[in-house]
Coordinates of C-alpha atoms and ligand atoms in Angstrom, one line a residue:
X3 CA -10.4 -4.0 -3.1
X4 CA -8.1 -5.6 -0.1
X5 CA -8.3 -4.7 3.7
X6 CA -5.0 -5.5 5.2
X7 CA -6.0 -5.9 9.5
X8 CA -2.5 -7.4 9.5
X9 CA -1.1 -6.9 13.4
X10 CA 3.0 -5.7 11.7
X11 CA 3.9 -4.7 9.6
X12 CA 1.5 -3.1 8.4
X13 CA -0.5 -1.1 6.4
X14 CA 0.8 2.4 5.4
X15 CA -0.6 5.1 3.0
X16 CA -0.6 4.0 -0.6
X17 CA 0.6 7.6 -1.2
X18 CA 3.7 6.7 1.1
X19 CA 3.5 3.6 -1.5
X20 CA 4.0 5.3 -4.7
X21 CA 5.8 8.3 -2.8
X22 CA 8.8 5.7 -2.1
X23 CA 9.2 3.7 -5.1
X24 CA 9.6 6.4 -6.8
X25 CA 12.0 7.0 -4.4
X26 CA 13.6 3.7 -5.8
X27 CA 14.3 5.0 -9.4
X28 CA 15.0 7.6 -9.0
X29 CA 15.2 9.9 -5.3
X30 CA 18.1 13.1 -7.2
X31 CA 20.1 13.4 -9.9
X32 CA 18.8 9.4 -11.4
X33 CA 20.7 8.2 -7.8
X34 CA 18.4 5.5 -6.6
X35 CA 17.9 5.9 -2.9
X36 CA 19.3 3.1 -2.7
X37 CA 22.3 3.6 -3.2
X38 CA 23.8 6.7 -1.8
X39 CA 25.5 8.1 0.7
X40 CA 24.2 8.2 4.3
X41 CA 26.7 11.6 4.7
X42 CA 25.3 12.7 1.3
X43 CA 23.3 16.6 2.0
X44 CA 20.3 14.4 0.9
X45 CA 20.1 12.6 3.7
X46 CA 21.2 14.4 6.3
X47 CA 17.8 16.7 5.3
X48 CA 16.2 13.4 5.3
X49 CA 17.3 13.1 8.4
X50 CA 16.5 15.9 10.0
X51 CA 13.2 16.3 9.2
X52 CA 12.3 13.1 10.0
X53 CA 13.3 13.9 13.9
X54 CA 11.9 17.0 13.6
X55 CA 8.1 15.8 13.2
X56 CA 8.4 13.3 15.6
X57 CA 9.1 16.5 17.8
X58 CA 6.8 17.6 16.0
X59 CA 3.7 15.7 15.5
X60 CA 4.5 13.9 19.4
X61 CA 4.8 17.2 21.2
X62 CA 8.1 16.6 22.2
X63 CA 10.2 18.4 25.2
X64 CA 13.7 19.8 24.7
X65 CA 15.9 18.1 26.9
X66 CA 15.3 14.1 24.8
X67 CA 16.7 13.3 22.4
X68 CA 14.9 11.2 19.1
X69 CA 16.7 8.3 17.9
X70 CA 16.7 6.2 14.9
X71 CA 18.3 2.0 15.7
X72 CA 17.7 -1.6 14.6
X73 CA 17.1 -4.4 16.6
X74 CA 14.2 -3.6 16.9
X75 CA 11.3 -3.0 19.5
X76 CA 12.8 -6.3 20.6
X77 CA 17.0 -5.1 21.2
X78 CA 15.1 -2.2 23.3
X79 CA 14.2 -5.2 25.5
X80 CA 17.9 -5.8 27.0
X81 CA 19.6 -2.0 25.5
X82 CA 16.8 -0.3 28.9
X83 CA 18.7 -2.8 31.4
X84 CA 22.0 -2.1 30.1
X85 CA 21.1 1.8 30.3
X86 CA 19.7 2.2 33.4
X87 CA 19.2 -0.3 35.6
X88 CA 22.4 -0.4 37.3
X89 CA 24.3 -3.6 38.8
X90 CA 22.3 -5.6 41.5
X91 CA 19.7 -2.9 41.5
X92 CA 15.7 -3.8 40.8
X93 CA 13.4 -2.4 37.9
X94 CA 9.6 -2.8 38.5
X95 CA 8.3 -4.5 35.4
X96 CA 4.0 -4.4 34.3
X97 CA 3.0 -7.9 32.9
X98 CA 0.9 -7.2 30.2
X99 CA 1.2 -9.5 27.9
X100 CA 3.7 -11.4 25.4
X101 CA 5.9 -8.7 25.1
X102 CA 6.2 -7.5 29.2
X103 CA 7.3 -10.8 28.8
X104 CA 9.6 -11.2 26.4
X105 CA 11.2 -7.5 28.2
X106 CA 11.2 -8.6 31.7
X107 CA 13.3 -12.3 30.6
X108 CA 16.4 -9.6 28.7
X109 CA 16.9 -7.5 33.0
X110 CA 18.4 -10.3 34.7
X111 CA 21.6 -9.5 33.2
X112 CA 22.3 -7.0 34.4
X113 CA 19.9 -6.5 37.3
X114 CA 17.0 -7.6 39.0
X115 CA 13.4 -7.2 37.8
X116 CA 10.3 -7.0 39.6
X117 CA 7.2 -7.5 38.4
X118 CA 4.8 -4.9 40.5
X119 CA 1.0 -6.9 39.5
X120 CA 0.4 -9.1 36.8
X121 CA -2.7 -10.0 34.7
X122 CA -1.1 -13.4 32.7
X123 CA -3.6 -15.3 35.0
X124 CA -6.2 -14.5 33.5
X125 CA -4.6 -14.2 29.7
X126 CA -3.0 -11.5 29.7
X127 CA -6.9 -9.6 29.3
X128 CA -7.2 -6.8 31.0
X129 CA -4.7 -4.5 32.4
X130 CA -4.1 -4.8 36.0
X131 CA -4.2 -1.3 38.4
X132 CA -3.8 -1.3 42.3
X133 CA -0.2 -1.4 42.6
X134 CA 2.5 -0.1 43.9
X135 CA 5.8 0.5 42.5
X136 CA 8.6 0.4 45.0
X137 CA 10.4 4.0 45.6
X138 CA 13.6 2.5 44.7
X139 CA 13.1 0.9 41.7
X140 CA 15.6 1.7 38.8
X141 CA 12.8 3.0 36.5
X142 CA 9.4 1.6 36.3
X143 CA 8.3 0.1 32.6
X144 CA 5.5 -1.1 30.5
X145 CA 3.6 -1.9 28.1
X146 CA 0.9 0.5 26.5
X147 CA -1.0 -1.1 23.9
X148 CA -1.0 -5.7 23.7
X149 CA -0.8 -6.2 20.7
X150 CA -1.3 -9.6 20.7
X151 CA -4.1 -9.2 23.5
X152 CA -5.4 -6.1 22.0
X153 CA -5.4 -4.1 25.4
X154 CA -4.3 -0.8 26.2
X155 CA -3.0 1.9 28.8
X156 CA -4.4 4.9 28.7
X157 CA -3.3 6.8 31.9
X158 CA 0.5 7.0 32.4
X159 CA 0.5 5.3 35.9
X160 CA 2.3 7.7 38.6
X161 CA 5.1 7.4 40.2
X162 CA 8.0 8.8 41.5
X163 CA 10.0 6.2 39.3
X164 CA 11.2 6.8 36.1
X165 CA 8.8 5.9 33.2
X166 CA 10.8 3.6 29.6
X167 CA 7.5 2.2 28.0
X168 CA 7.4 0.1 25.2
X169 CA 4.7 2.3 22.3
X170 CA 5.3 0.0 19.4
X171 CA 1.7 -0.8 18.8
X172 CA 0.0 2.2 19.5
X173 CA 3.0 5.7 19.0
X174 CA 1.5 8.8 16.8
X175 CA -1.8 7.0 17.3
X176 CA -3.2 9.1 20.0
X177 CA -2.2 12.8 22.1
X178 CA 0.6 11.8 24.8
X179 CA 2.4 14.3 27.4
X180 CA 6.4 12.8 26.4
X181 CA 6.8 14.7 29.4
X182 CA 5.7 11.7 32.0
X183 CA 7.9 9.0 30.1
X184 CA 11.9 9.3 30.6
X185 CA 12.3 6.1 27.4
X186 CA 9.9 5.7 24.9
X187 CA 10.7 3.2 22.2
X188 CA 8.9 1.2 19.7
X189 CA 9.7 -0.5 16.6
X190 CA 8.5 1.4 13.1
X191 CA 6.7 -1.3 11.5
X192 CA 2.9 -0.3 13.6
X193 CA 2.1 2.9 13.2
X194 CA 5.5 5.0 12.1
X195 CA 7.1 2.9 8.4
X196 CA 8.4 -0.2 8.1
X197 CA 10.4 -2.9 9.8
X198 CA 14.0 -2.6 10.5
X199 CA 13.5 0.7 12.2
X200 CA 13.2 1.4 16.1
X201 CA 12.2 5.2 17.4
X202 CA 13.5 5.9 20.9
X203 CA 13.3 9.0 22.9
X204 CA 14.7 9.8 25.1
X205 CA 15.4 12.0 28.3
X206 CA 19.5 12.5 28.6
X207 CA 19.3 13.5 32.3
X208 CA 18.9 9.8 32.3
X209 CA 21.3 8.6 31.3
X210 CA 25.5 7.9 32.3
X211 CA 24.2 7.1 35.4
X212 CA 24.6 2.4 34.9
X213 CA 27.9 2.1 36.2
X214 CA 28.2 -0.1 33.3
X215 CA 30.9 -0.8 30.8
X216 CA 28.7 -0.3 27.3
X217 CA 29.5 -1.0 24.0
X218 CA 29.0 1.5 21.6
X219 CA 26.2 0.7 19.3
X220 CA 24.2 -0.5 22.5
X221 CA 25.3 2.9 24.6
X222 CA 22.8 5.5 23.4
X223 CA 25.2 8.2 24.1
X224 CA 26.8 7.1 21.5
X225 CA 23.7 7.2 19.0
X226 CA 22.9 10.6 20.3
X227 CA 26.6 11.8 19.9
X228 CA 26.7 10.0 16.4
X229 CA 23.7 11.9 15.5
X230 CA 21.7 8.3 14.7
X231 CA 24.3 7.6 12.0
X232 CA 27.1 6.4 14.4
X233 CA 27.1 3.5 11.9
X234 CA 24.9 3.0 8.7
X235 CA 21.9 4.1 9.3
X236 CA 18.3 2.0 8.5
X237 CA 18.4 4.2 5.3
X238 CA 15.2 3.3 3.3
X239 CA 13.3 2.9 6.6
X240 CA 14.2 6.6 7.3
X241 CA 13.0 7.6 4.1
X242 CA 9.2 5.5 4.6
X243 CA 8.3 6.7 7.2
X244 CA 8.5 10.7 7.4
X245 CA 6.6 9.6 4.1
X246 CA 4.8 7.7 6.5
X247 CA 4.9 11.6 9.1
X248 CA 4.7 13.6 6.5
X249 CA 1.4 11.8 5.5
X250 CA -0.4 12.3 9.4
X251 CA 1.0 16.1 9.6
X252 CA -1.1 16.5 6.5
X253 CA -4.3 14.7 7.9
X254 CA -3.6 17.5 10.9
X255 CA -1.1 15.5 12.8
X256 CA -1.3 13.2 16.6
X257 CA -5.0 14.8 17.2
X258 CA -6.6 13.9 14.0
X259 CA -5.9 11.1 13.4
X260 CA -7.5 9.5 16.9
X261 CA -9.8 11.2 16.3
X262 CA -10.5 9.1 13.0
X263 CA -8.7 6.1 15.7
X264 CA -11.2 6.4 17.9
X265 CA -14.4 6.7 16.1
X266 CA -13.0 3.2 13.7
X267 CA -12.3 1.7 17.3
X268 CA -15.6 2.7 18.7
X269 CA -18.0 1.8 15.4
X270 CA -15.8 -2.0 15.5
X271 CA -16.2 -2.4 19.5
X272 CA -19.9 -1.8 18.8
X273 CA -21.0 -4.0 16.2
X274 CA -19.4 -7.2 17.9
X275 CA -21.0 -5.9 21.0
X276 CA -24.4 -5.6 19.8
X277 CA -23.9 -9.3 16.9
X278 CA -24.5 -12.5 18.2
X279 CA -22.2 -14.4 16.8
X280 CA -18.5 -12.7 17.4
X281 CA -18.7 -10.8 21.6
X282 CA -14.9 -9.5 22.3
X283 CA -11.9 -11.3 24.2
X284 CA -10.9 -8.4 26.6
X285 CA -12.0 -6.3 30.1
X286 CA -13.9 -3.0 28.3
X287 CA -12.6 0.0 30.0
X288 CA -8.9 -1.6 28.9
X289 CA -9.9 -2.4 25.0
X290 CA -6.9 -1.1 22.8
X291 CA -7.8 1.6 20.4
X292 CA -5.4 0.0 17.8
X293 CA -5.9 -3.3 18.2
X294 CA -8.7 -5.5 17.7
X295 CA -9.2 -8.5 19.3
X296 CA -12.7 -10.7 19.4
X297 CA -13.6 -15.0 18.8
X298 CA -17.1 -15.9 18.0
X299 CA -20.1 -16.9 20.4
X300 CA -19.9 -20.8 18.7
X301 CA -15.9 -21.3 17.8
X302 CA -16.7 -23.3 15.2
X303 CA -18.2 -20.5 13.7
X304 CA -14.6 -19.2 13.3
X305 CA -13.3 -21.5 10.6
X306 CA -16.3 -20.1 8.3
X307 CA -16.3 -17.3 9.1
X308 CA -12.0 -17.1 8.2
X309 CA -12.8 -18.8 5.0
X310 CA -15.9 -15.7 3.7
X311 CA -13.6 -12.7 4.9
X312 CA -11.1 -14.6 3.2
X313 CA -13.2 -13.9 -0.5
X314 CA -14.3 -11.0 0.0
X315 CA -10.2 -9.8 0.8
X316 CA -9.7 -9.1 3.7
X317 CA -6.3 -10.1 4.9
X318 CA -4.8 -9.9 8.3
X319 CA -7.2 -10.7 11.0
X320 CA -6.5 -13.8 12.0
X321 CA -6.2 -13.7 15.8
X322 CA -3.0 -14.4 18.0
X323 CA -2.1 -17.8 18.3
X324 CA -2.2 -17.5 22.4
X325 CA -5.8 -15.6 22.0
X326 CA -7.7 -17.8 19.1
X327 CA -10.6 -15.4 16.7
X328 CA -9.8 -13.1 14.8
X329 CA -8.1 -9.6 15.7
X330 CA -8.6 -6.4 13.1
X331 CA -5.9 -3.8 13.3
X332 CA -6.5 -1.4 13.0
X333 CA -3.5 1.1 12.7
X334 CA -3.3 5.2 11.1
X335 CA -3.3 4.3 8.0
X336 CA -6.3 1.7 7.7
X337 CA -9.2 3.8 6.2
X338 CA -12.6 3.5 8.0
X339 CA -13.9 2.7 4.9
X340 CA -12.6 -0.7 5.2
X341 CA -13.5 -1.1 9.3
X342 CA -16.9 -0.3 7.6
X343 CA -16.4 -2.9 5.2
X344 CA -15.5 -5.4 7.9
X345 CA -18.5 -4.1 9.7
X346 CA -20.4 -5.1 6.7
X347 CA -19.2 -8.2 7.2
X348 CA -20.8 -9.9 9.8
X349 CA -23.5 -8.7 9.8
X350 CA -24.0 -11.0 6.2
X351 CA -22.5 -13.8 8.6
X352 CA -25.0 -13.7 10.4
X353 CA -27.6 -13.1 8.8
X354 CA -26.5 -16.0 7.6
X355 CA -25.8 -18.6 10.7
X356 CA -28.6 -16.2 12.5
X357 CA -29.7 -19.2 14.7
Ligands
PLP407 C1 5.7 -6.4 18.2 C2 6.2 -5.5 18.6 C3 7.0 -5.9 19.3 C4 8.5 -6.7 18.6 O1 8.8 -5.4 18.2 P1 9.8 -6.1 17.2 O2 10.0 -4.6 16.3 O3 10.2 -6.8 16.3 O4 10.9 -5.8 17.6 C5 7.8 -5.5 21.2 N1 6.6 -4.8 21.6 C6 5.3 -4.8 21.4 C7 3.9 -3.6 21.9 C8 4.8 -4.8 20.1 O5 4.0 -4.5 18.5

């Protein structure tokens, strides 16, 4: 048995893979989901159900639209300032890692980014806490979970300006209060479904104020008016997201999966702290419940541990090159049994290499 700790595209439930493969062969009257019109009543049903699942699972209040777009979270890095930042104005950004940096990089095409705080000097191993957000900022942007560094920002920062959040790697993993946000975006391939789909949740009233002409495909309003079907949507990715969100619903929804995710994270961090060979890489209070980063006290043991993990069926444990060491991504679909198997592996390795 393989255990998939990959950071993304990531593990999805086995039953979702089975249902998805069945729909490739025969979705309706012998037709594959891949050859059906997105304007067919069947697919319109899929779109409506997926939208409702996102709304129900996250308790999205009225006044918000749920969009299914393409271009990944990376496209949102530009779409956000293009739609929300008036010419020459400033938006506040919290710099907590590579993804935040990439978001900041796109702002200059439309206005200015004001980096209100950064943990760059510490290789992003914590979340900055003491900072103020100027009230004349067009919006405040942050990354809720830093996939590469394994830090997570759990409490929405207090501010009067609109809040925009890149939730790519922790959306649907824990309960959030959507009403505290003005725009949430997430590449689907971590907790929602396959790659090729981006989910956006936007408060309608913040749109249309940039004073800028926006190309249709990059205009949130156009996608809202088109019901995410201004052009051909990523039909299959949306279908698989629907299956996965139905799986989440059947497990009791986000509140239930949050309990499981916390139990998985706690067990793994406890072992990292206990085991004499391993140590965590970031501030304890900011530890992510989705991406668990750790290194070895003796770097010479990293290669042997990586080999040992590979031989025993563990996938995707290699840390991102900017942190090194290991990263166990423990997204919703990763069963707690896989976490326990990893803990056993770490203990076995410790037995062999104890000095
Ligand atoms: C993976 C990831 C991205 C990039 O998403 P794409 O869909 O590949 O553009 C952006 N932000 C965060 C936090 C991520 O984890």
